[in-house]
Structures are given as C-alpha cells and as structure tokens.
Short mmCIF file of C-alpha atoms in Angstrom, two decimals:
data_model
loop_
_atom_site.label_atom_id
_atom_site.label_comp_id
_atom_site.label_asym_id
_atom_site.label_seq_id
_atom_site.Cartn_x
_atom_site.Cartn_y
_atom_site.Cartn_z
CA MET A 23 3.71 29.97 -43.49
CA SER A 24 5.95 27.93 -41.20
CA ASN A 25 9.44 29.26 -40.62
CA GLY A 26 10.72 25.84 -39.64
CA LEU A 27 11.20 26.81 -35.99
CA GLU A 28 7.87 26.30 -34.23
CA THR A 29 8.02 22.54 -33.97
CA THR A 30 8.59 19.55 -31.73
CA LEU A 31 10.11 17.63 -34.64
CA PRO A 32 13.87 17.43 -35.27
CA ILE A 33 15.43 20.23 -37.30
CA GLU A 34 16.81 18.76 -40.51
CA ALA A 35 20.42 19.74 -41.15
CA ASP A 36 21.78 20.69 -44.55
CA PRO A 37 24.78 18.42 -45.19
CA ASP A 38 26.38 21.16 -47.28
CA ALA A 39 25.87 23.89 -44.69
CA GLY A 40 28.73 26.21 -43.88
CA ALA A 41 29.02 29.66 -42.47
CA SER A 42 31.27 31.28 -45.07
CA ASP A 43 28.52 32.46 -47.40
CA TYR A 44 26.58 34.01 -44.54
CA GLU A 45 29.43 35.70 -42.77
CA SER A 46 29.76 38.39 -45.43
CA GLN A 47 26.12 38.69 -46.46
CA HIS A 48 24.38 38.70 -43.09
CA ASN A 49 26.43 40.80 -40.74
CA LEU A 50 23.26 42.57 -39.65
CA GLN A 51 24.43 44.71 -36.79
CA SER A 52 22.34 47.78 -36.09
CA SER A 53 22.38 50.39 -33.38
CA THR A 54 20.25 53.00 -31.69
CA ALA A 55 21.22 56.38 -30.33
CA SER A 56 22.01 56.17 -26.62
CA MET A 57 21.87 58.52 -23.68
CA THR A 58 24.98 60.57 -22.98
CA SER A 59 27.69 58.77 -21.03
CA SER A 60 27.60 61.42 -18.31
CA MET A 61 24.32 59.89 -17.13
CA TYR A 62 25.99 56.54 -16.46
CA ASP A 63 28.11 55.07 -13.72
CA PHE A 64 30.15 52.26 -15.19
CA VAL A 65 32.61 49.60 -14.13
CA TYR A 66 34.97 47.84 -16.55
CA GLU A 67 35.85 44.17 -16.28
CA ASN A 68 37.50 41.81 -18.77
CA GLY A 69 37.49 44.57 -21.38
CA ARG A 70 33.69 45.10 -21.18
CA GLN A 71 31.58 47.87 -19.67
CA TYR A 72 28.94 47.15 -17.01
CA HIS A 73 26.40 49.39 -15.35
CA ARG A 74 27.54 49.74 -11.73
CA LYS A 75 24.10 49.96 -10.12
CA SER A 76 22.91 46.70 -11.66
CA ALA A 77 26.20 44.80 -11.87
CA ASP A 78 25.46 42.62 -8.83
CA GLN A 79 22.05 41.60 -10.18
CA TYR A 80 22.59 41.50 -13.94
CA ALA A 81 25.77 39.86 -15.19
CA MET A 82 25.70 41.14 -18.75
CA PRO A 83 27.48 44.23 -20.18
CA SER A 84 25.97 47.58 -21.14
CA ASP A 85 28.41 48.86 -23.76
CA GLU A 86 27.86 49.66 -27.44
CA THR A 87 28.83 46.12 -28.45
CA GLU A 88 26.07 44.74 -26.25
CA LYS A 89 23.50 47.28 -27.44
CA ASN A 90 24.26 46.30 -31.04
CA ARG A 91 23.89 42.64 -30.08
CA LEU A 92 20.53 43.29 -28.43
CA ASP A 93 19.21 45.07 -31.52
CA MET A 94 20.41 42.24 -33.76
CA PHE A 95 18.88 39.75 -31.35
CA HIS A 96 15.56 41.61 -31.69
CA HIS A 97 15.79 41.13 -35.46
CA ALA A 98 16.37 37.42 -34.92
CA GLN A 99 13.34 37.25 -32.62
CA LEU A 100 11.15 38.89 -35.25
CA CYS A 101 12.29 36.21 -37.70
CA VAL A 102 11.56 33.45 -35.18
CA LEU A 103 7.99 34.75 -34.78
CA GLY A 104 7.49 35.23 -38.50
CA GLY A 105 7.79 39.02 -38.27
CA ALA A 106 5.41 39.36 -35.31
CA LEU A 107 6.18 41.32 -32.15
CA TYR A 108 3.97 39.03 -30.04
CA THR A 109 1.80 35.93 -30.22
CA ALA A 110 -0.95 36.84 -27.72
CA PRO A 111 -4.39 37.42 -29.30
CA ILE A 112 -4.59 41.04 -28.22
CA ASP A 113 -7.11 43.48 -29.65
CA PRO A 114 -5.17 46.46 -31.06
CA ALA A 115 -8.21 48.69 -30.50
CA LYS A 116 -8.01 47.98 -26.76
CA MET A 117 -4.29 48.64 -26.37
CA HIS A 118 -4.27 51.77 -24.20
CA ASN A 119 -1.46 50.94 -21.74
CA VAL A 120 1.37 48.53 -22.53
CA LEU A 121 4.39 47.57 -20.40
CA ASP A 122 7.61 46.16 -21.89
CA CYS A 123 9.59 44.46 -19.11
CA GLY A 124 13.34 44.23 -19.63
CA THR A 125 13.14 46.63 -22.55
CA GLY A 126 16.92 46.66 -23.18
CA THR A 127 17.63 49.17 -25.93
CA GLY A 128 13.87 49.83 -26.15
CA ILE A 129 13.61 48.50 -29.69
CA TRP A 130 10.55 46.29 -29.04
CA ALA A 131 8.72 49.14 -27.29
CA LEU A 132 9.52 51.50 -30.15
CA ASP A 133 8.35 49.02 -32.77
CA PHE A 134 5.13 48.37 -30.86
CA GLY A 135 4.52 52.08 -30.29
CA GLU A 136 5.03 52.86 -33.96
CA ILE A 137 2.42 50.26 -34.98
CA HIS A 138 -0.06 51.00 -32.18
CA GLU A 139 -0.15 54.79 -32.14
CA ASN A 140 -3.03 54.97 -29.64
CA ALA A 141 -1.20 52.88 -27.03
CA LYS A 142 1.02 54.37 -24.34
CA VAL A 143 4.03 52.07 -24.18
CA THR A 144 6.29 52.05 -21.12
CA GLY A 145 9.64 50.28 -21.40
CA VAL A 146 11.41 49.48 -18.12
CA ASP A 147 14.90 48.08 -17.54
CA LEU A 148 17.64 47.90 -14.91
CA MET A 149 20.03 49.75 -17.22
CA PRO A 150 19.45 53.19 -18.81
CA ILE A 151 20.59 52.19 -22.30
CA GLN A 152 17.52 53.35 -24.22
CA PRO A 153 17.66 56.13 -26.84
CA THR A 154 16.92 59.73 -25.97
CA TRP A 155 14.72 60.05 -29.05
CA THR A 156 11.40 58.27 -28.97
CA TYR A 157 7.86 58.35 -30.28
CA PRO A 158 5.37 60.53 -28.40
CA ASN A 159 3.58 57.44 -27.08
CA VAL A 160 6.71 55.60 -25.83
CA VAL A 161 8.48 56.32 -22.54
CA PHE A 162 11.43 54.60 -20.86
CA GLU A 163 12.03 54.10 -17.14
CA THR A 164 14.92 52.66 -15.15
CA ASP A 165 13.71 50.40 -12.36
CA ASP A 166 14.08 46.98 -10.77
CA LEU A 167 11.17 44.72 -11.70
CA GLU A 168 11.85 42.47 -8.71
CA LYS A 169 11.04 45.26 -6.27
CA ASN A 170 7.50 46.40 -5.45
CA TRP A 171 5.90 47.92 -8.53
CA THR A 172 4.57 51.45 -8.21
CA TYR A 173 2.30 51.28 -11.25
CA GLU A 174 -1.44 51.46 -10.84
CA LYS A 175 -3.00 48.03 -10.37
CA ASN A 176 -5.33 46.60 -13.04
CA HIS A 177 -3.76 49.09 -15.44
CA PHE A 178 -1.95 47.42 -18.37
CA ASP A 179 -3.82 45.95 -21.31
CA PHE A 180 -0.71 44.03 -22.35
CA ILE A 181 2.51 43.19 -20.51
CA HIS A 182 5.40 41.93 -22.63
CA SER A 183 8.38 40.24 -20.99
CA ARG A 184 11.37 38.98 -22.96
CA HIS A 185 14.47 37.05 -21.87
CA LEU A 186 14.84 37.97 -18.22
CA GLY A 187 16.33 34.60 -17.31
CA MET A 188 19.76 36.14 -16.66
CA SER A 189 18.41 38.51 -14.01
CA MET A 190 15.18 37.17 -12.49
CA ARG A 191 15.56 35.54 -9.07
CA SER A 192 11.90 35.02 -8.16
CA TRP A 193 9.69 34.21 -11.13
CA GLU A 194 6.68 33.52 -8.93
CA ARG A 195 6.76 37.00 -7.38
CA TYR A 196 7.45 38.68 -10.69
CA ILE A 197 4.54 36.99 -12.45
CA GLN A 198 2.25 37.73 -9.51
CA GLN A 199 3.12 41.43 -9.85
CA CYS A 200 2.43 41.20 -13.58
CA PHE A 201 -1.01 39.77 -12.76
CA ASP A 202 -1.79 42.43 -10.17
CA HIS A 203 -1.04 45.19 -12.68
CA THR A 204 -2.74 43.60 -15.70
CA LYS A 205 -6.17 44.99 -16.49
CA PRO A 206 -8.98 42.40 -16.36
CA GLY A 207 -9.17 40.99 -19.87
CA GLY A 208 -5.55 41.97 -20.54
CA TRP A 209 -2.72 39.66 -21.55
CA LEU A 210 0.77 38.75 -20.36
CA GLU A 211 3.30 37.30 -22.80
CA ILE A 212 6.63 35.92 -21.61
CA SER A 213 9.41 34.95 -24.03
CA GLU A 214 12.22 32.87 -22.52
CA HIS A 215 14.79 30.34 -23.65
CA THR A 216 16.64 27.39 -22.20
CA LEU A 217 19.62 28.00 -19.93
CA ASP A 218 20.12 24.41 -18.81
CA ARG A 219 21.72 23.00 -21.94
CA LEU A 220 22.17 23.23 -25.68
CA HIS A 221 19.96 20.81 -27.60
CA CYS A 222 20.69 18.65 -30.64
CA ASP A 223 18.52 16.25 -32.67
CA ASP A 224 21.13 14.31 -34.63
CA GLY A 225 24.00 13.50 -32.28
CA THR A 226 26.46 16.02 -33.73
CA LEU A 227 26.75 17.84 -30.39
CA LYS A 228 29.40 15.71 -28.69
CA ASP A 229 30.30 16.13 -25.02
CA ASP A 230 33.89 16.93 -25.98
CA SER A 231 32.95 19.56 -28.58
CA ALA A 232 34.05 23.09 -27.76
CA VAL A 233 30.51 24.48 -27.74
CA ALA A 234 29.36 21.72 -25.34
CA ILE A 235 32.30 22.40 -23.02
CA TYR A 236 31.46 26.12 -23.11
CA TYR A 237 27.84 25.42 -22.25
CA THR A 238 28.79 23.15 -19.35
CA ALA A 239 30.96 25.92 -17.89
CA PHE A 240 28.22 28.47 -18.54
CA ARG A 241 25.53 26.38 -16.82
CA ARG A 242 27.78 25.76 -13.83
CA SER A 243 28.33 29.51 -13.53
CA VAL A 244 24.63 30.34 -13.88
CA GLU A 245 23.76 27.85 -11.15
CA ALA A 246 26.45 29.29 -8.87
CA SER A 247 24.94 32.75 -9.35
CA GLY A 248 21.55 31.60 -8.01
CA LEU A 249 19.57 31.88 -11.25
CA ASP A 250 17.10 29.19 -12.32
CA CYS A 251 18.88 27.09 -14.93
CA GLU A 252 15.92 24.74 -15.31
CA LEU A 253 13.28 27.29 -16.22
CA SER A 254 10.79 25.72 -18.63
CA ALA A 255 7.52 26.43 -20.38
CA GLU A 256 5.72 24.14 -17.94
CA LYS A 257 7.14 26.04 -14.97
CA LEU A 258 6.16 29.38 -16.47
CA LYS A 259 2.66 28.22 -17.31
CA GLN A 260 2.17 26.97 -13.74
CA TYR A 261 3.40 30.31 -12.36
CA LEU A 262 0.84 32.09 -14.56
CA ARG A 263 -1.97 29.81 -13.41
CA ASP A 264 -0.95 30.18 -9.77
CA ALA A 265 -1.03 33.97 -10.15
CA GLY A 266 -4.56 33.81 -11.54
CA TYR A 267 -4.17 33.93 -15.32
CA VAL A 268 -6.49 31.85 -17.50
CA ASP A 269 -6.27 30.72 -21.13
CA VAL A 270 -2.62 29.90 -20.43
CA SER A 271 -0.73 28.32 -23.32
CA SER A 272 2.73 28.17 -24.87
CA ARG A 273 4.50 27.77 -28.19
CA LEU A 274 7.85 26.07 -28.62
CA TYR A 275 10.49 27.23 -31.09
CA LYS A 276 13.84 25.62 -31.85
CA VAL A 277 16.42 28.33 -32.59
CA PRO A 278 19.56 27.00 -34.34
CA TRP A 279 23.07 28.05 -33.42
CA GLY A 280 24.59 28.57 -36.84
CA PRO A 281 23.50 28.33 -40.50
CA TRP A 282 23.24 24.54 -40.65
CA PRO A 283 19.47 23.81 -41.11
CA ARG A 284 18.12 22.72 -44.48
CA ASN A 285 15.00 24.90 -44.11
CA LYS A 286 15.79 28.28 -45.70
CA ASN A 287 14.23 30.47 -43.00
CA ALA A 288 15.71 28.44 -40.16
CA ARG A 289 19.10 28.59 -41.90
CA TYR A 290 18.90 32.37 -42.15
CA ILE A 291 17.93 32.68 -38.47
CA GLY A 292 20.84 30.42 -37.59
CA ALA A 293 23.18 32.69 -39.55
CA VAL A 294 21.87 35.78 -37.76
CA GLY A 295 22.14 33.86 -34.51
CA ALA A 296 25.80 33.13 -35.21
CA GLU A 297 26.42 36.87 -35.52
CA VAL A 298 24.54 37.45 -32.25
CA LEU A 299 26.61 34.75 -30.57
CA SER A 300 29.87 36.22 -31.88
CA THR A 301 29.59 38.70 -28.99
CA GLY A 302 26.82 36.92 -27.10
CA LEU A 303 28.92 34.02 -25.81
CA GLU A 304 31.15 36.55 -24.10
CA ALA A 305 28.23 38.71 -22.94
CA TYR A 306 26.45 35.76 -21.34
CA GLY A 307 29.42 33.87 -20.01
CA MET A 308 32.52 35.95 -19.36
CA ASN A 309 31.40 37.79 -16.23
CA LEU A 310 29.82 34.76 -14.58
CA MET A 311 32.54 32.28 -15.53
CA THR A 312 35.28 34.51 -14.10
CA LYS A 313 33.35 35.68 -11.01
CA VAL A 314 31.62 32.52 -9.80
CA GLY A 315 32.55 29.82 -12.32
CA GLY A 316 36.17 29.40 -11.26
CA LEU A 317 37.75 30.28 -14.62
CA THR A 318 40.43 32.82 -15.38
CA LYS A 319 39.86 35.42 -18.09
CA GLU A 320 42.29 33.52 -20.33
CA GLU A 321 40.48 30.21 -19.82
CA ALA A 322 37.06 31.75 -20.45
CA SER A 323 38.31 33.59 -23.56
CA LYS A 324 39.73 30.38 -25.00
CA LEU A 325 36.41 28.57 -24.41
CA ILE A 326 34.52 31.35 -26.19
CA VAL A 327 36.85 31.40 -29.22
CA GLU A 328 36.76 27.61 -29.63
CA ALA A 329 32.96 27.46 -29.21
CA MET A 330 32.48 30.08 -31.94
CA LYS A 331 34.56 27.92 -34.30
CA ASP A 332 32.05 25.11 -33.76
CA ILE A 333 29.11 27.43 -34.33
CA ARG A 334 30.49 28.97 -37.52
CA GLY A 335 31.73 25.65 -38.85
CA GLY A 336 28.19 24.30 -39.23
CA GLN A 337 29.08 20.73 -38.26
CA VAL A 338 27.63 20.91 -34.73
CA HIS A 339 23.85 21.15 -35.05
CA GLY A 340 22.97 22.73 -31.73
CA TYR A 341 19.93 24.83 -30.91
CA HIS A 342 18.18 26.36 -27.90
CA LYS A 343 14.50 26.11 -27.13
CA GLN A 344 12.42 29.27 -26.88
CA TRP A 345 8.92 29.51 -25.46
CA GLN A 346 6.23 32.11 -25.89
CA VAL A 347 3.96 31.72 -22.86
CA ILE A 348 0.72 33.71 -22.70
CA GLY A 349 -2.12 34.15 -20.24
CA ARG A 350 -5.20 36.35 -19.84
CA LYS A 351 -6.39 38.01 -16.66
CA PRO A 352 -10.02 37.00 -16.17
CA GLU A 353 -12.79 39.55 -16.27
CA VAL A 354 -15.71 39.75 -13.89
CA GLY A 355 -18.13 37.01 -14.87
CA ASP A 356 -15.49 34.68 -16.37
CA GLU A 357 -16.17 31.06 -15.60
#
C-alpha cells in the first residue's frame, strides 16, 4: 500500500492541517543505552556536545539530545519505507556479512541483526555513540569511512549506507570502496536526501518565509564547509555505475516538513518529522552557520526558532527529497 511519499506527483496539502493535535500525541522520542562518558573526549559549543576526534569532519553533535533525534529519525525512515529497513532485493538466506555505514546509534544494525539472526552485522561510525548492549551477531566499530578500509575485499553480502551527506567529502572514492568490499552478487543501498534546498509543490514556501531563510543560510554554510550540496540520485547512480555496480536504480520519496499533507500516512510522517526537526534544525545548522556561515549564535538561534514556527504552523508546505539508490556487484559470468 502506498504511503503517499514514493511519488513524483505533488503532495496534496490538507487545508485544515495544523500541528497542535500532533504535538501532544506524537512526541515519539526514544533512546538507547550509551557507552560510559569516560570513553569519550568531548568539546562543547553553543550549548551542544561534540565528539572532539570527529568535530572537524562531522559538524553535528553527539549528545543525548542528538542520539534521541537519531532514533526518532530512524522511526521516521521506517515509516517512509513502509516499515522496511531496506529496498534492495536481497536474499535473507544469503546474508552472512552485512555492513552498516554511518550507523549512528546503531539502531538500524540492531534491527537488521534481530531479524536476520544468521547475519553478522557490523555497524561503523565516526562517533562511538552506540550502546554497550547488543545482539550476539551485531558489533560496532569506530572508524573513518573515507580512509582506506581494512575489511576483507569481496566480503559483504549487503552494505547499507544512510545519510552521510553531512560528512562525506568524496562520494566517488567511498562508493568505490563499497564496491571493492561487496561480495560478487551482493548489494549496496544508499539512502540520502537533498541538501541544496527545501522543495514545495504549491507555492506556499515563500522566499521571505522563516524556513526558507533558514535553509538559505544552511545551504550557504554547507557549501562553505566543502560538502556537496547538489548531491542527487542521478549523481549517486552514476557513481555506482562507475564503480562497477549493475542493476542500478533509485526510488524517490517526498518527506514533508510538518503535519500538513492530506494523505494520512504522509501527515503522520510529517508530524514525526516536525519533532525530529525540533532539535534537528539546530543539529544540522548551528555549528556550520556559526563556524563558516558568518552568523552569530544569537542570529542562528533566532533563525532556528522562527523556522520551527513555520514548520509547526502547517501553512508552509515544504518537503525534502529522499532517494534509495541500489546496485548489485556482478558475479562471474554476468553479461
């Protein structure tokens, strides 16, 4: 059944939409147990905690607020994909070694490992924010995916990569390493979303709206940091083909910012998204806007507060685009 998100058609807005009925019912924050703080080396900026060793490469925080946001974001992603953890046509019986790139709190790896008990799932991230408890078949590692991988080549039956746009400097090299370490016949799935702009189908996103002004400042800061603001499904698919993957395809999803869509499932996802954005606008933008975007903390904070009013108000019908891009490593004898 369609959830109203996988589409190239406009999202229909509910003229009676508002956030008030969702704010109390759908505050869906969750959390996972974390490693002891003695294992961390932190810096504190603008009232948020960052992991020192990755602060120059990854501009987002690593505190409990961010871990809760990541877990809630995972819930939103499950809703976007209709409850699925992935879209690639993998064979569960052949899932022996699985790699989760940018595992964050490890929640995707844990969910996958619980379902696929015979698979060894390795979750890797720049920041050691994963739980100390885990399933016997799930392990977590702290490493930089942009450096040379030390895994065995032709090893992973499935590599899952989700939302690395705020840290990845060389997508071509990263995807080539994914290919080198994918087992022949195995799959890569990459989930990414737009960073270039917020989208709108009905003209309610005006240039002078607070959320549009926030996004302009955010994009300017992302560009100044050297990240690829114009990443797209077509770019990712070409990178996969260049690396050697075949059967490359993508799916497009429109993910609303706020509970404004008429479609019930899309409206719910927008409501969850509003909760994610309640700390996410700061997580994504504060560090970059104050370090390289030319804003003071006070200016950035005001932008964030005003943008959230637009999102919760339901009158600005903005959304971001998300792509699920998949490719298979050919086997010997493939045409």
